[in-house]
Coordinates of C-alpha atoms in Angstrom, one line a residue:
M28 CA 4.9 -198.2 -78.8
E29 CA 6.1 -196.7 -82.2
R30 CA 6.2 -192.9 -82.7
A31 CA 4.6 -191.6 -85.3
S32 CA 6.0 -191.1 -88.7
A33 CA 8.1 -186.9 -88.7
R34 CA 6.6 -186.7 -91.7
P35 CA 4.3 -184.1 -92.1
L36 CA 0.5 -184.1 -90.9
T37 CA -2.4 -182.8 -94.0
R38 CA -5.8 -182.7 -94.1
R39 CA -7.8 -184.9 -95.4
P40 CA -11.5 -185.7 -96.3
L41 CA -13.4 -187.2 -93.1
V42 CA -14.6 -190.3 -94.8
T43 CA -11.2 -191.6 -94.8
L44 CA -11.3 -190.7 -91.5
L45 CA -14.1 -193.6 -90.2
T46 CA -13.4 -196.6 -89.6
A47 CA -14.6 -199.5 -91.6
A48 CA -16.4 -200.3 -88.1
A49 CA -17.8 -196.8 -87.9
L50 CA -19.3 -197.3 -91.5
A51 CA -20.7 -200.8 -91.5
A52 CA -22.6 -198.5 -87.9
S53 CA -24.0 -195.8 -89.8
G54 CA -25.4 -197.9 -92.4
L55 CA -23.4 -195.5 -95.1
T56 CA -20.7 -197.0 -97.6
A57 CA -17.7 -195.1 -99.1
L58 CA -18.6 -194.4 -102.0
T59 CA -15.5 -194.0 -105.2
S60 CA -14.4 -191.1 -107.6
A61 CA -16.0 -193.4 -109.9
A62 CA -19.5 -194.2 -107.7
R63 CA -19.7 -189.8 -107.1
A64 CA -18.9 -189.3 -110.9
A65 CA -21.7 -191.3 -112.1
D66 CA -24.6 -189.9 -109.8
A67 CA -27.0 -187.5 -111.1
D68 CA -30.1 -185.4 -109.9
L69 CA -32.6 -187.2 -112.8
A70 CA -35.1 -185.1 -112.0
R71 CA -36.4 -183.7 -114.3
N72 CA -38.1 -180.2 -113.6
G73 CA -37.6 -180.4 -110.3
G74 CA -37.6 -176.7 -109.6
F75 CA -40.2 -175.8 -111.1
E76 CA -39.1 -173.3 -113.2
S77 CA -40.8 -174.5 -116.9
A78 CA -44.7 -174.8 -115.1
L79 CA -45.1 -178.6 -114.7
D80 CA -43.2 -179.7 -117.8
G81 CA -42.7 -183.5 -117.0
W82 CA -45.4 -183.7 -113.7
T83 CA -48.0 -185.1 -114.5
C84 CA -50.4 -183.1 -111.4
T85 CA -54.8 -183.8 -110.3
A86 CA -54.8 -180.4 -109.6
G87 CA -51.4 -178.5 -109.6
T88 CA -49.6 -174.8 -110.5
T89 CA -46.7 -173.3 -110.4
V90 CA -46.9 -170.4 -108.5
T91 CA -43.6 -167.6 -107.7
S92 CA -44.3 -166.8 -104.0
P93 CA -43.5 -168.4 -102.4
V94 CA -40.4 -170.1 -103.0
H95 CA -37.0 -172.1 -101.8
G96 CA -35.0 -171.6 -105.4
G97 CA -35.0 -170.2 -109.0
T98 CA -38.3 -168.3 -109.8
A99 CA -41.3 -170.6 -109.3
A100 CA -42.3 -173.5 -107.3
L101 CA -45.2 -175.7 -107.1
K102 CA -48.6 -174.8 -105.6
A103 CA -51.3 -177.9 -104.9
T104 CA -54.6 -178.3 -103.7
P105 CA -55.7 -181.2 -102.4
A106 CA -59.7 -181.1 -102.6
G107 CA -62.4 -183.8 -100.2
S108 CA -61.6 -186.3 -102.7
D109 CA -58.3 -185.6 -104.7
N110 CA -55.0 -185.3 -102.3
A111 CA -52.7 -183.0 -105.3
R112 CA -50.7 -186.2 -106.2
C113 CA -47.7 -185.0 -109.2
A114 CA -45.7 -187.7 -109.9
Q115 CA -42.7 -188.2 -113.0
T116 CA -42.1 -191.5 -114.1
V117 CA -37.4 -191.8 -114.0
S118 CA -35.2 -194.0 -115.7
V119 CA -33.0 -195.7 -113.3
K120 CA -30.7 -198.8 -113.2
P121 CA -30.9 -202.1 -111.6
D122 CA -29.8 -202.7 -108.9
S123 CA -29.1 -199.4 -106.9
Q124 CA -28.6 -196.9 -104.4
Y125 CA -31.3 -193.7 -104.4
T126 CA -31.5 -190.9 -102.6
L127 CA -35.3 -188.1 -103.2
S128 CA -35.3 -185.3 -101.4
G129 CA -37.3 -182.1 -101.9
Y130 CA -38.5 -178.7 -99.9
V131 CA -42.2 -178.6 -99.2
Q132 CA -44.2 -176.3 -97.3
G133 CA -47.8 -176.7 -95.9
T134 CA -49.5 -179.0 -93.5
Y135 CA -49.2 -183.1 -94.0
V136 CA -47.1 -182.8 -97.7
Y137 CA -45.5 -186.0 -98.6
L138 CA -42.4 -187.2 -100.6
G139 CA -41.9 -190.3 -101.9
A140 CA -40.9 -193.2 -104.3
S141 CA -42.9 -196.0 -105.5
G142 CA -41.9 -199.2 -108.4
T143 CA -38.9 -199.0 -106.7
G144 CA -39.2 -202.8 -107.3
T145 CA -37.7 -203.2 -103.8
T146 CA -40.4 -202.0 -100.7
D147 CA -41.4 -198.3 -101.7
V148 CA -40.6 -195.7 -99.9
S149 CA -42.4 -192.3 -98.8
T150 CA -41.5 -189.3 -96.0
W151 CA -43.8 -186.5 -94.9
A152 CA -43.9 -183.1 -93.2
Q153 CA -47.0 -183.0 -90.4
S154 CA -46.9 -179.2 -90.3
A155 CA -44.0 -177.3 -92.2
P156 CA -45.2 -173.3 -92.0
D157 CA -41.8 -172.5 -93.4
W158 CA -39.9 -174.6 -95.9
K159 CA -38.5 -178.0 -94.5
Q160 CA -36.3 -180.5 -96.5
L161 CA -37.8 -183.8 -96.9
T162 CA -35.6 -187.4 -97.8
T163 CA -35.6 -190.7 -98.2
T164 CA -33.5 -193.7 -100.0
F165 CA -34.1 -196.5 -101.7
R166 CA -32.4 -198.9 -103.8
T167 CA -34.1 -200.5 -106.7
G168 CA -34.6 -204.4 -108.0
P169 CA -32.6 -206.6 -109.5
S170 CA -34.9 -206.0 -113.2
T171 CA -36.5 -201.8 -111.9
T172 CA -35.7 -199.6 -114.9
K173 CA -38.4 -197.0 -114.0
V174 CA -39.1 -194.7 -111.3
T175 CA -41.9 -193.1 -110.5
I176 CA -41.4 -190.3 -107.6
Y177 CA -44.7 -188.2 -106.5
T178 CA -45.3 -185.6 -103.9
H179 CA -48.8 -185.3 -102.8
G180 CA -50.9 -183.5 -99.6
W181 CA -53.5 -185.2 -97.6
Y182 CA -57.5 -184.6 -98.6
G183 CA -59.3 -181.6 -97.4
T184 CA -56.3 -180.2 -96.0
G185 CA -55.8 -176.8 -98.4
A186 CA -52.2 -176.0 -100.7
Y187 CA -48.8 -177.4 -100.6
H188 CA -46.2 -176.1 -102.0
A189 CA -43.1 -177.8 -103.3
D190 CA -40.0 -177.2 -105.1
D191 CA -36.0 -178.1 -106.0
I192 CA -36.9 -181.9 -105.9
S193 CA -34.1 -184.2 -106.7
L194 CA -32.9 -188.0 -107.8
T195 CA -29.5 -188.6 -107.4
G196 CA -28.3 -191.8 -108.2
P197 CA -27.2 -193.5 -111.6
G198 CA -28.9 -192.9 -114.4
G199 CA -31.3 -195.7 -116.6
E200 CA -30.2 -196.4 -119.8
T201 CA -32.5 -194.1 -121.6
G202 CA -32.2 -194.8 -125.1
Q203 CA -32.5 -192.8 -128.2
P204 CA -34.7 -190.6 -129.3
P205 CA -36.5 -191.8 -132.6
A206 CA -35.8 -190.1 -135.8
V207 CA -37.6 -187.3 -137.7
P208 CA -40.6 -188.1 -138.9
G209 CA -40.9 -187.2 -143.0
G210 CA -43.3 -187.8 -146.0
L211 CA -45.6 -185.9 -144.1
K212 CA -48.1 -183.9 -146.1
T213 CA -51.4 -182.2 -146.2
G214 CA -54.6 -184.1 -147.0
S215 CA -58.3 -182.7 -147.4
V216 CA -58.7 -179.9 -146.2
T217 CA -61.7 -178.5 -145.2
S218 CA -63.3 -174.9 -144.1
S219 CA -62.7 -176.2 -140.7
S220 CA -60.0 -178.9 -140.4
V221 CA -57.1 -180.3 -142.2
A222 CA -55.7 -183.4 -143.2
L223 CA -52.2 -184.5 -141.9
S224 CA -50.1 -188.1 -143.0
W225 CA -46.5 -188.7 -143.0
S226 CA -43.9 -191.9 -142.6
P227 CA -43.4 -194.7 -140.0
V228 CA -40.4 -194.6 -137.7
P229 CA -39.4 -197.1 -136.1
G230 CA -38.3 -197.7 -132.5
T231 CA -41.4 -194.2 -131.5
T232 CA -44.1 -194.6 -128.9
G233 CA -46.3 -192.2 -130.6
Y234 CA -46.4 -189.3 -132.8
A235 CA -46.1 -185.7 -131.3
V236 CA -48.3 -182.6 -134.0
Y237 CA -47.5 -178.9 -134.2
R238 CA -50.2 -175.6 -135.7
D239 CA -48.0 -172.3 -135.9
G240 CA -45.4 -174.7 -133.3
T241 CA -48.0 -175.6 -130.3
R242 CA -48.7 -178.9 -130.3
V243 CA -52.3 -179.6 -130.8
S244 CA -52.3 -183.2 -130.2
T245 CA -50.6 -186.2 -130.0
V246 CA -51.4 -190.0 -131.9
T247 CA -50.0 -193.6 -132.0
G248 CA -51.1 -193.2 -135.5
T249 CA -49.2 -191.5 -139.1
S250 CA -52.1 -189.7 -139.5
T251 CA -54.3 -187.4 -138.3
T252 CA -57.1 -184.3 -138.8
V253 CA -56.3 -181.1 -137.1
S254 CA -60.2 -179.9 -136.7
G255 CA -61.5 -176.6 -135.2
L256 CA -59.9 -174.1 -137.4
T257 CA -60.2 -170.9 -138.8
P258 CA -62.4 -170.6 -142.5
S259 CA -60.4 -168.8 -144.8
T260 CA -56.7 -168.8 -142.6
A261 CA -53.6 -169.6 -143.2
Y262 CA -51.7 -173.1 -141.3
S263 CA -48.9 -174.5 -140.8
F264 CA -48.0 -177.9 -138.9
Q265 CA -45.1 -180.0 -138.2
V266 CA -45.0 -183.3 -136.4
T267 CA -43.0 -185.1 -134.1
A268 CA -41.9 -188.9 -133.0
V269 CA -41.4 -189.7 -129.3
N270 CA -40.3 -192.6 -127.3
D271 CA -39.5 -193.7 -123.9
A272 CA -36.5 -191.6 -124.6
G273 CA -38.0 -188.2 -125.3
E274 CA -39.0 -186.5 -128.8
S275 CA -37.3 -186.3 -131.6
A276 CA -36.4 -182.9 -133.7
R277 CA -39.2 -181.5 -135.5
S278 CA -39.8 -182.5 -139.3
A279 CA -40.2 -179.9 -142.5
T280 CA -43.2 -177.9 -142.2
V281 CA -46.3 -177.9 -144.2
T282 CA -48.8 -175.0 -144.6
A283 CA -52.6 -175.6 -146.0
T284 CA -54.9 -172.4 -146.7
T285 CA -58.4 -173.2 -145.0
A286 CA -61.2 -173.3 -147.5
Q287 CA -63.9 -170.7 -146.9
R288 CA -67.1 -171.7 -145.7
P289 CA -70.0 -171.0 -147.7
D290 CA -72.5 -168.3 -145.9
D291 CA -75.2 -171.1 -145.0
G292 CA -72.7 -173.7 -143.8
G293 CA -70.6 -174.9 -141.3
G294 CA -73.2 -173.3 -138.9
S295 CA -73.6 -169.5 -139.5
S296 CA -77.5 -169.6 -140.3
G297 CA -77.4 -166.5 -141.1
L298 CA -76.3 -163.9 -137.9
P299 CA -74.5 -160.8 -138.2
A300 CA -71.0 -161.2 -137.7
H301 CA -71.3 -159.9 -134.1
A302 CA -74.6 -161.1 -132.3
L303 CA -76.4 -160.0 -129.0
V304 CA -77.3 -163.2 -128.0
G305 CA -80.6 -162.9 -124.8
Y306 CA -82.8 -165.2 -122.8
L307 CA -86.5 -164.5 -122.7
H308 CA -87.8 -165.3 -119.6
A309 CA -91.4 -167.5 -121.6
S310 CA -92.2 -169.4 -119.1
F311 CA -92.4 -167.7 -116.1
A312 CA -91.5 -163.8 -114.2
N313 CA -89.3 -163.9 -111.6
G314 CA -88.6 -160.3 -110.1
S315 CA -87.7 -158.9 -113.5
G316 CA -91.2 -159.1 -115.1
Y317 CA -92.6 -160.6 -118.1
T318 CA -91.2 -159.2 -121.1
R319 CA -93.4 -159.3 -124.1
M320 CA -92.1 -160.9 -127.8
A321 CA -92.9 -157.2 -129.7
D322 CA -90.9 -155.5 -127.1
V323 CA -87.9 -157.3 -127.8
P324 CA -85.5 -154.7 -128.7
D325 CA -83.8 -154.9 -132.6
S326 CA -80.4 -155.3 -131.1
W327 CA -80.9 -159.1 -129.7
D328 CA -79.9 -160.6 -132.4
V329 CA -80.3 -164.2 -130.6
I330 CA -83.8 -164.8 -128.7
D331 CA -83.3 -167.9 -126.8
L332 CA -87.5 -168.8 -124.7
A333 CA -86.3 -170.0 -121.3
F334 CA -87.3 -172.5 -120.8
G335 CA -88.1 -176.5 -122.5
E336 CA -88.5 -178.4 -119.0
P337 CA -89.1 -182.0 -119.5
T338 CA -92.5 -184.1 -117.3
S339 CA -89.5 -186.1 -115.3
V340 CA -86.0 -186.2 -115.4
T341 CA -85.6 -188.8 -117.7
S342 CA -88.5 -188.9 -119.5
G343 CA -86.9 -187.0 -122.6
D344 CA -90.6 -185.9 -123.4
I345 CA -89.9 -182.1 -123.3
R346 CA -92.8 -179.2 -123.1
F347 CA -93.2 -175.7 -123.5
E348 CA -95.8 -173.7 -120.9
R349 CA -96.2 -169.9 -121.8
C350 CA -96.3 -167.5 -118.4
P351 CA -99.9 -168.0 -117.1
V352 CA -101.4 -164.4 -116.8
T353 CA -101.7 -165.2 -112.7
E354 CA -97.8 -164.7 -113.1
C355 CA -97.4 -162.7 -115.5
P356 CA -100.5 -160.4 -116.3
N357 CA -98.7 -159.0 -119.7
V358 CA -98.2 -161.8 -121.3
E359 CA -99.5 -162.2 -125.1
S360 CA -101.8 -164.9 -126.4
D361 CA -99.9 -167.4 -128.5
A362 CA -101.2 -165.7 -131.8
E363 CA -99.7 -162.7 -130.5
F364 CA -96.5 -164.5 -129.5
K365 CA -96.4 -166.3 -132.6
A366 CA -96.7 -163.2 -135.0
A367 CA -94.2 -161.6 -132.7
I368 CA -91.5 -164.6 -133.6
K369 CA -92.5 -164.0 -136.9
A370 CA -91.9 -160.6 -137.2
K371 CA -88.9 -160.8 -135.5
Q372 CA -87.2 -163.4 -137.6
A373 CA -88.6 -161.5 -141.1
A374 CA -86.0 -158.6 -139.0
G375 CA -83.0 -161.6 -139.0
K376 CA -83.3 -162.2 -135.4
K377 CA -83.5 -166.0 -134.6
V378 CA -85.4 -167.5 -132.2
L379 CA -85.2 -170.3 -130.2
I380 CA -85.9 -172.9 -128.1
S381 CA -83.8 -174.0 -124.4
I382 CA -84.2 -176.7 -122.6
G383 CA -82.7 -177.2 -119.9
G384 CA -82.3 -173.9 -117.2
Q385 CA -81.7 -174.0 -113.3
N386 CA -84.5 -176.4 -112.6
G387 CA -84.6 -179.1 -116.0
Q388 CA -82.5 -181.2 -115.2
V389 CA -83.2 -184.0 -118.9
Q390 CA -81.0 -187.6 -118.3
L391 CA -80.9 -189.3 -122.4
T392 CA -80.0 -192.6 -120.2
T393 CA -82.0 -194.9 -122.9
A394 CA -82.5 -194.5 -126.5
A395 CA -86.6 -194.5 -125.4
A396 CA -85.7 -191.6 -124.0
R397 CA -83.6 -190.2 -126.9
D398 CA -86.2 -190.9 -129.5
T399 CA -88.9 -189.1 -127.2
F400 CA -86.7 -186.0 -126.8
V401 CA -86.3 -186.0 -130.6
S402 CA -90.0 -185.3 -131.5
S403 CA -91.2 -183.5 -128.5
V404 CA -88.9 -181.2 -128.9
S405 CA -89.4 -181.3 -132.9
A406 CA -92.8 -180.5 -132.1
I407 CA -92.0 -177.2 -130.3
I408 CA -90.2 -175.7 -133.1
D409 CA -92.9 -177.0 -135.6
E410 CA -95.7 -175.2 -133.3
Y411 CA -93.7 -171.5 -132.5
G412 CA -92.1 -171.7 -136.4
L413 CA -88.7 -171.8 -133.8
D414 CA -85.2 -171.5 -135.9
G415 CA -83.5 -173.6 -133.3
L416 CA -82.4 -175.3 -130.1
D417 CA -80.1 -174.1 -127.2
I418 CA -78.8 -176.7 -124.9
D419 CA -78.7 -175.6 -121.4
F420 CA -78.5 -178.8 -119.6
E421 CA -77.2 -177.7 -116.1
G422 CA -76.9 -179.6 -112.5
H423 CA -76.5 -182.9 -112.7
S424 CA -78.7 -183.2 -116.4
L425 CA -74.4 -184.1 -117.9
S426 CA -72.3 -186.3 -115.8
L427 CA -69.8 -188.9 -117.2
N428 CA -69.5 -192.7 -116.1
A429 CA -66.0 -193.7 -114.3
D430 CA -65.0 -195.7 -117.2
D431 CA -65.7 -192.8 -119.8
T432 CA -62.3 -191.0 -119.8
D433 CA -61.5 -189.9 -123.1
F434 CA -63.7 -186.5 -124.1
K435 CA -63.7 -187.2 -128.2
N436 CA -65.0 -191.4 -128.0
P437 CA -67.2 -190.9 -125.3
K438 CA -69.5 -194.0 -123.6
T439 CA -71.5 -192.6 -120.4
P440 CA -75.4 -192.5 -122.0
V441 CA -76.6 -189.8 -121.3
V442 CA -73.8 -187.7 -123.6
V443 CA -74.6 -190.6 -126.4
N444 CA -77.9 -190.1 -126.6
L445 CA -77.8 -186.4 -126.3
I446 CA -75.2 -186.3 -129.0
S447 CA -76.9 -188.7 -131.0
A448 CA -80.4 -186.7 -130.5
V449 CA -78.7 -183.1 -131.4
K450 CA -77.5 -185.1 -134.7
T451 CA -81.0 -186.3 -136.4
L452 CA -82.4 -182.4 -134.9
K453 CA -80.0 -181.1 -137.5
A454 CA -80.2 -183.1 -140.0
K455 CA -84.2 -182.8 -140.0
Y456 CA -84.2 -179.1 -140.2
G457 CA -81.2 -178.6 -142.3
E458 CA -77.7 -176.7 -142.3
R459 CA -80.3 -173.4 -141.0
F460 CA -80.5 -175.0 -138.1
V461 CA -78.9 -172.7 -134.7
L462 CA -77.9 -174.7 -132.3
T463 CA -76.5 -172.9 -129.3
M464 CA -74.7 -174.5 -126.2
A465 CA -74.7 -172.4 -122.6
P466 CA -72.3 -175.0 -120.4
E467 CA -71.0 -173.0 -117.4
T468 CA -67.7 -172.6 -116.9
F469 CA -67.5 -176.5 -114.0
F470 CA -68.8 -178.4 -117.8
V471 CA -65.9 -176.9 -119.9
Q472 CA -63.8 -174.9 -119.1
L473 CA -62.9 -176.8 -115.1
G474 CA -62.3 -179.8 -117.9
H475 CA -58.8 -178.4 -118.3
Q476 CA -57.5 -179.7 -114.1
Y477 CA -60.3 -182.5 -114.0
Y478 CA -62.4 -184.7 -116.0
G479 CA -65.3 -187.4 -114.7
T480 CA -64.2 -189.0 -111.9
G481 CA -60.0 -188.4 -113.2
K482 CA -57.5 -190.7 -112.7
W483 CA -57.9 -192.7 -109.2
G484 CA -60.9 -191.9 -109.1
G485 CA -63.3 -189.7 -106.2
Q486 CA -63.8 -186.8 -108.5
D487 CA -67.5 -185.4 -109.6
P488 CA -68.3 -187.2 -112.4
R489 CA -69.8 -184.3 -113.6
A490 CA -66.4 -181.9 -114.5
G491 CA -65.6 -180.7 -118.1
A492 CA -68.7 -183.3 -118.9
Y493 CA -70.2 -181.1 -121.9
L494 CA -66.6 -181.3 -123.8
P495 CA -68.0 -184.2 -126.0
V496 CA -71.4 -182.8 -127.1
I497 CA -69.5 -180.1 -127.6
H498 CA -66.6 -181.4 -129.7
A499 CA -68.5 -184.3 -131.0
L500 CA -71.1 -181.0 -132.4
R501 CA -68.5 -179.0 -133.3
D502 CA -69.4 -179.1 -137.1
D503 CA -73.1 -178.4 -136.7
L504 CA -72.7 -176.0 -134.1
T505 CA -73.7 -172.1 -134.8
L506 CA -72.7 -170.7 -131.0
L507 CA -71.2 -171.4 -127.9
H508 CA -71.3 -169.1 -124.8
V509 CA -70.5 -170.5 -121.6
Q510 CA -71.7 -169.3 -118.3
D511 CA -68.9 -167.0 -116.9
Y512 CA -71.2 -166.4 -114.3
N513 CA -71.9 -168.8 -111.0
S514 CA -69.3 -170.1 -111.2
G515 CA -65.7 -170.8 -108.9
P516 CA -62.4 -169.8 -109.7
I517 CA -61.4 -172.5 -112.9
M518 CA -57.3 -172.5 -113.4
G519 CA -56.8 -170.8 -116.6
L520 CA -53.6 -171.5 -119.9
D521 CA -51.4 -169.4 -117.7
N522 CA -51.6 -172.4 -114.5
Q523 CA -52.9 -169.2 -112.5
Y524 CA -57.2 -169.6 -110.5
H525 CA -59.4 -166.9 -112.3
S526 CA -61.9 -165.6 -110.1
M527 CA -64.8 -163.5 -111.7
G528 CA -65.5 -159.7 -110.7
G529 CA -63.6 -158.7 -113.7
A530 CA -62.5 -158.6 -117.2
D531 CA -59.9 -160.9 -116.3
F532 CA -61.8 -164.1 -115.7
H533 CA -63.9 -163.4 -119.0
I534 CA -60.3 -162.9 -120.6
A535 CA -58.9 -166.2 -119.3
M536 CA -61.9 -168.1 -120.3
T537 CA -62.4 -167.0 -123.4
D538 CA -58.7 -167.4 -124.4
M539 CA -59.0 -171.2 -123.8
L540 CA -62.1 -172.4 -126.1
L541 CA -60.3 -170.2 -128.9
T542 CA -57.0 -171.2 -128.0
G543 CA -57.4 -175.3 -127.1
F544 CA -56.4 -176.9 -124.1
P545 CA -55.0 -179.7 -122.5
V546 CA -58.0 -181.8 -121.0
A547 CA -57.2 -183.2 -117.3
G548 CA -54.0 -181.9 -117.0
D549 CA -52.9 -184.2 -120.1
A550 CA -50.9 -182.4 -123.3
G551 CA -51.6 -184.9 -125.7
N552 CA -55.3 -184.8 -125.2
V553 CA -55.5 -181.3 -126.1
F554 CA -59.6 -179.9 -126.6
P555 CA -59.9 -177.9 -130.0
P556 CA -60.0 -174.6 -130.6
L557 CA -63.4 -173.3 -131.7
R558 CA -63.9 -171.0 -135.0
P559 CA -64.2 -167.3 -133.1
D560 CA -67.6 -166.8 -135.4
Q561 CA -68.8 -170.1 -132.3
V562 CA -67.8 -168.2 -129.6
A563 CA -69.9 -165.3 -127.4
I564 CA -69.4 -164.6 -123.9
G565 CA -72.1 -165.2 -121.3
M566 CA -72.6 -162.1 -118.5
P567 CA -74.5 -161.7 -116.0
A568 CA -77.1 -158.3 -117.7
S569 CA -77.0 -157.2 -113.8
T570 CA -76.2 -157.4 -110.8
Q571 CA -79.7 -158.9 -109.8
A572 CA -79.4 -161.4 -112.7
G573 CA -76.5 -163.7 -110.9
N574 CA -72.6 -163.4 -109.7
G575 CA -69.8 -162.3 -111.5
H576 CA -71.6 -159.4 -113.0
V577 CA -69.5 -156.6 -114.5
S578 CA -69.2 -153.1 -115.4
P579 CA -69.5 -151.9 -118.9
A580 CA -65.5 -150.9 -118.6
E581 CA -64.9 -154.2 -118.5
V582 CA -66.8 -155.8 -120.5
T583 CA -65.5 -153.4 -123.0
K584 CA -62.4 -154.1 -121.8
T585 CA -62.5 -158.2 -122.6
L586 CA -63.8 -157.2 -126.2
N587 CA -60.4 -155.0 -126.4
C588 CA -58.3 -157.8 -125.0
L589 CA -59.9 -160.9 -127.4
T590 CA -60.3 -159.0 -130.6
K591 CA -57.6 -156.4 -130.6
K592 CA -55.4 -156.8 -128.2
T593 CA -55.6 -154.2 -126.3
D594 CA -56.0 -153.6 -122.6
C595 CA -55.8 -156.7 -121.5
G596 CA -55.0 -156.9 -118.4
S597 CA -51.8 -159.4 -116.3
Y598 CA -53.4 -162.2 -118.5
A599 CA -52.0 -162.3 -122.3
T600 CA -54.1 -164.1 -124.2
H601 CA -52.6 -166.8 -127.5
G602 CA -54.3 -164.5 -129.7
T603 CA -56.5 -162.2 -131.5
W604 CA -59.4 -163.0 -132.8
P605 CA -61.2 -159.5 -134.5
A606 CA -63.7 -162.6 -135.0
L607 CA -65.4 -163.0 -131.9
R608 CA -68.9 -163.8 -132.7
G609 CA -70.0 -161.6 -129.6
L610 CA -71.8 -162.0 -125.8
M611 CA -75.1 -164.0 -124.3
T612 CA -76.7 -162.7 -121.4
W613 CA -78.8 -163.7 -118.2
S614 CA -81.5 -162.1 -119.5
I615 CA -82.9 -160.2 -121.9
N616 CA -85.4 -159.0 -119.2
W617 CA -83.1 -158.2 -116.4
D618 CA -81.2 -156.4 -119.1
R619 CA -84.9 -154.5 -119.5
Y620 CA -84.9 -154.3 -115.3
A621 CA -81.6 -152.7 -115.3
N622 CA -82.5 -149.3 -118.1
W623 CA -80.7 -152.1 -120.6
E624 CA -77.0 -151.1 -120.0
F625 CA -76.1 -154.3 -121.3
Q626 CA -77.4 -154.0 -124.5
K627 CA -76.5 -149.8 -124.7
N628 CA -72.7 -151.4 -124.5
F629 CA -73.3 -154.2 -126.6
D630 CA -74.6 -151.2 -129.4
A631 CA -72.0 -148.7 -128.5
Y632 CA -68.9 -150.7 -128.6
F633 CA -69.8 -153.1 -132.4
G634 CA -71.9 -150.0 -134.3

C-alpha cells in the first residue's frame, strides 16, 4: 500500500468528500458553483412584511404576532366551505429543480406547488403548536414557465399561520415591464366622476389607474371613468402599464376638479348638511311601544316607515299595513297619520316607505315581479304622499348566482330586477325622489373578503350581494346607512378584523365606504368610494334595539375621528370627511323608550 502524500491535510467541503455512489443513493446531485449562483428565492413577499402583496388569499390577513422572522406573518382562518388558501404564481425555468419551504403553525397546514408540468407536490403538518418548517421539492416540465405556490388549512379547523415561504431555484424569463403610458388626459368631468384616456403601450396586459396616489382600478383598455368622487374637489390621476413582468413607472400627472352639484341634483333631495335618520315602527309595536307620527321630534330629518312587506317572497307585490288598534292602542287614524306626514314635510323632513326588514323577504326573480314591485310601491308612495323609498332587504332577499362574479356587471335576476325597478321609480318621481339603503355589513363590507360563492365555490352566495345594487344606483342614491349592528367580525382596510362594541368598528366600516375597497381581495377590482354626503352610520338606539349598541361617548369618538381625525384610537382612517351626512338608528321608537339618548347626543354634536 502506498503512503499518503506528505502535503498538509486541509479541511474540505463535505460535498467533495461524498462518493458518487453515496450521492446517487441519496438522490442528491452535486451543484456547480455556477448553478449555486443562479439559484434565487423566487417567492415574492414570502415573509408577509408587505401585508398580502403578491398573494391572493380567500381568507387571510397579516399579524405581528406570532411571527417566525421579521415583523409579520400570515394568519388565515378556514371556514366550513373554504380552506383559506393563499397562493402566488412565479416564473420558473423549464426542466429545472426547485425547493419550496416555509414555516407554519396550526392544525392541518399545507404547503405545495401546482402547475409544475411534472408531478404537483405538497407537504403538510398535522399539528404544529410551534413554528415548524415544511419543505418539498419538484422539477418543472420541459415547457413549464410558471408555477403556483400555495399554503392552506383545512375546512373548519381554525386559524393557521405561515411565514418565511421561499422557492429556491433558477429564475424564469420574466421579460421587461412595459413602457410608461403617455398622453394621459381628462375628458368629461361631472360632480362625481372624471373620464380619463391615454395612449396604448405595446406588450401590456392591462393598465392600473391611480387617484391621488392610490390605485383605484385596473382596466384592459386605454380609457376609464373614475367615479364616486366628491363635488367641487380637486383630484390628481396617473396611470401605469402592466404585464407579466411587472408594472411600469407612473405616468405624468393630470388634475381635474369635479363640478359643483346643484342643490336639487345628484340625490341630495334637500337634506340638511348633517341629518338624523330613524325608523318608525308604523306597522307594529314590539316592546318599544307605538309612537305616533305627530310625536316624532323635529330632530329626525328622515323618517322611514317600517315596513312594507310582500304578499309572498317572489310576488313583488308590496303592501303597507298600519299597526292595528289591538296591538297599538294609541295608533292614530289614517287621516291623522297622513296629516302628520304633511306637517313633517312642511317642516323640511322626508318620510319614506322602508321595504323589507327582518321578516319581509323580497326576491324579484322575474320581470313580472319587478313590474309589480314598481306599481305596488308607487301606490304606497302616492297614497301617503311619501318622499321616496328605503331598501332594507335582509336575510335571503339578495343572493348571487355562481357565475355572477363582477359587481359592476351583475347577472343574477334578483339583483338586476331590483336595480331596474328602482331606476324606474327614480325616473317616475324625478330628481327629488329620496333613495336610501340599509344593508347589513354581511352584504357590503364583507365583500372586501368574500364575494358570492367565490373563485372556488362553496362560499355563502349572499356575501357582498348589495355591492352591485349600490354601485349601479350610486348616482341616484341619497343615503347609504349600513347597519353596523347585529354583525360578526369584519375585516377592514387595515387587514385586521373589527368587532362591534366601540367606536373602532364604526370607524373602520365607514372608512371602507368613503375610501373604497378591493372586492374579494382583488386589488384590481375596487368598489369605488361613495361621497361623504351619501353616507350615514347605522347604530342601535339602545341596548334593547340590537346587538352592538355603543354609548354616546363612543358615538362622539366615531364622529370626531371621521370628520376631524381626532379620537381615532388604533384604526388609521384614509381621509377626513367633514361632509359626512350623519347617523341612522333603529329606531325612533327605541330611542323614545331610552329617553331620547341617541337623538340628544346627535343634537349636541351637530348643534
